[in-house]
Amino acid sequence: MEYDQKVKNRLRRVEGQVKGVLQMMEEGRDCREVVMQLRAIKSALDRTIGVVVSTNLETCVRESIESGEDTSAHVQEAIDLLVKSN
């Protein structure tokens, strides 16, 4: 699978957020501020997982339909990936 530049950019933003949280910790910032930023990182990662899984699912289903194959295995795999990520 080729990953879209938008997905890579999402992860670069997350990387920046993680560096920011590390800086906050080094500065001894309040626990609530740190946790709030960690939640934002978790949310951004969850959304990125959703984008990656849905894009891959769309591609796999399209290819299966074109070749006359059943798509249910691809759908189940996508569901399993999303469930495991939470």
Short mmCIF file of N, CA and C in Angstrom, two decimals, residues 1-2 55-71 74:
data_model
loop_
_atom_site.label_atom_id
_atom_site.label_comp_id
_atom_site.label_asym_id
_atom_site.label_seq_id
_atom_site.Cartn_x
_atom_site.Cartn_y
_atom_site.Cartn_z
N MET A 1 0.84 -1.18 0.00
CA MET A 1 0.00 0.00 0.00
C MET A 1 0.88 1.24 0.00
N GLU A 2 0.51 2.19 -0.81
CA GLU A 2 1.21 3.48 -0.80
C GLU A 2 0.47 4.41 0.14
N THR A 55 -8.80 3.76 3.90
CA THR A 55 -8.20 3.86 2.56
C THR A 55 -7.81 2.49 2.04
N ASN A 56 -7.20 1.69 2.91
CA ASN A 56 -6.80 0.35 2.52
C ASN A 56 -8.03 -0.51 2.22
N LEU A 57 -9.06 -0.39 3.05
CA LEU A 57 -10.28 -1.15 2.83
C LEU A 57 -10.90 -0.80 1.49
N GLU A 58 -10.96 0.47 1.19
CA GLU A 58 -11.54 0.90 -0.08
C GLU A 58 -10.80 0.28 -1.26
N THR A 59 -9.48 0.30 -1.20
CA THR A 59 -8.66 -0.26 -2.27
C THR A 59 -8.88 -1.77 -2.39
N CYS A 60 -8.86 -2.47 -1.27
CA CYS A 60 -9.03 -3.93 -1.28
C CYS A 60 -10.41 -4.33 -1.79
N VAL A 61 -11.44 -3.61 -1.35
CA VAL A 61 -12.80 -3.94 -1.79
C VAL A 61 -12.95 -3.68 -3.28
N ARG A 62 -12.42 -2.57 -3.75
CA ARG A 62 -12.52 -2.26 -5.18
C ARG A 62 -11.84 -3.36 -6.01
N GLU A 63 -10.64 -3.77 -5.58
CA GLU A 63 -9.92 -4.81 -6.31
C GLU A 63 -10.68 -6.14 -6.26
N SER A 64 -11.28 -6.46 -5.12
CA SER A 64 -12.04 -7.71 -5.00
C SER A 64 -13.26 -7.70 -5.90
N ILE A 65 -13.96 -6.59 -5.93
CA ILE A 65 -15.15 -6.48 -6.78
C ILE A 65 -14.76 -6.62 -8.25
N GLU A 66 -13.66 -5.98 -8.66
CA GLU A 66 -13.22 -6.05 -10.04
C GLU A 66 -12.84 -7.46 -10.44
N SER A 67 -12.33 -8.25 -9.49
CA SER A 67 -11.93 -9.62 -9.81
C SER A 67 -13.02 -10.64 -9.47
N GLY A 68 -14.18 -10.15 -9.02
CA GLY A 68 -15.30 -11.04 -8.72
C GLY A 68 -15.19 -11.79 -7.42
N GLU A 69 -14.32 -11.36 -6.53
CA GLU A 69 -14.13 -12.03 -5.24
C GLU A 69 -15.07 -11.47 -4.18
N ASP A 70 -15.23 -12.23 -3.11
CA ASP A 70 -16.03 -11.80 -1.97
C ASP A 70 -15.25 -10.74 -1.18
N THR A 71 -15.95 -9.73 -0.71
CA THR A 71 -15.29 -8.64 0.01
C THR A 71 -15.40 -8.76 1.53
N HIS A 74 -12.20 -8.76 3.71
CA HIS A 74 -11.53 -7.47 3.82
C HIS A 74 -12.24 -6.57 4.84
#
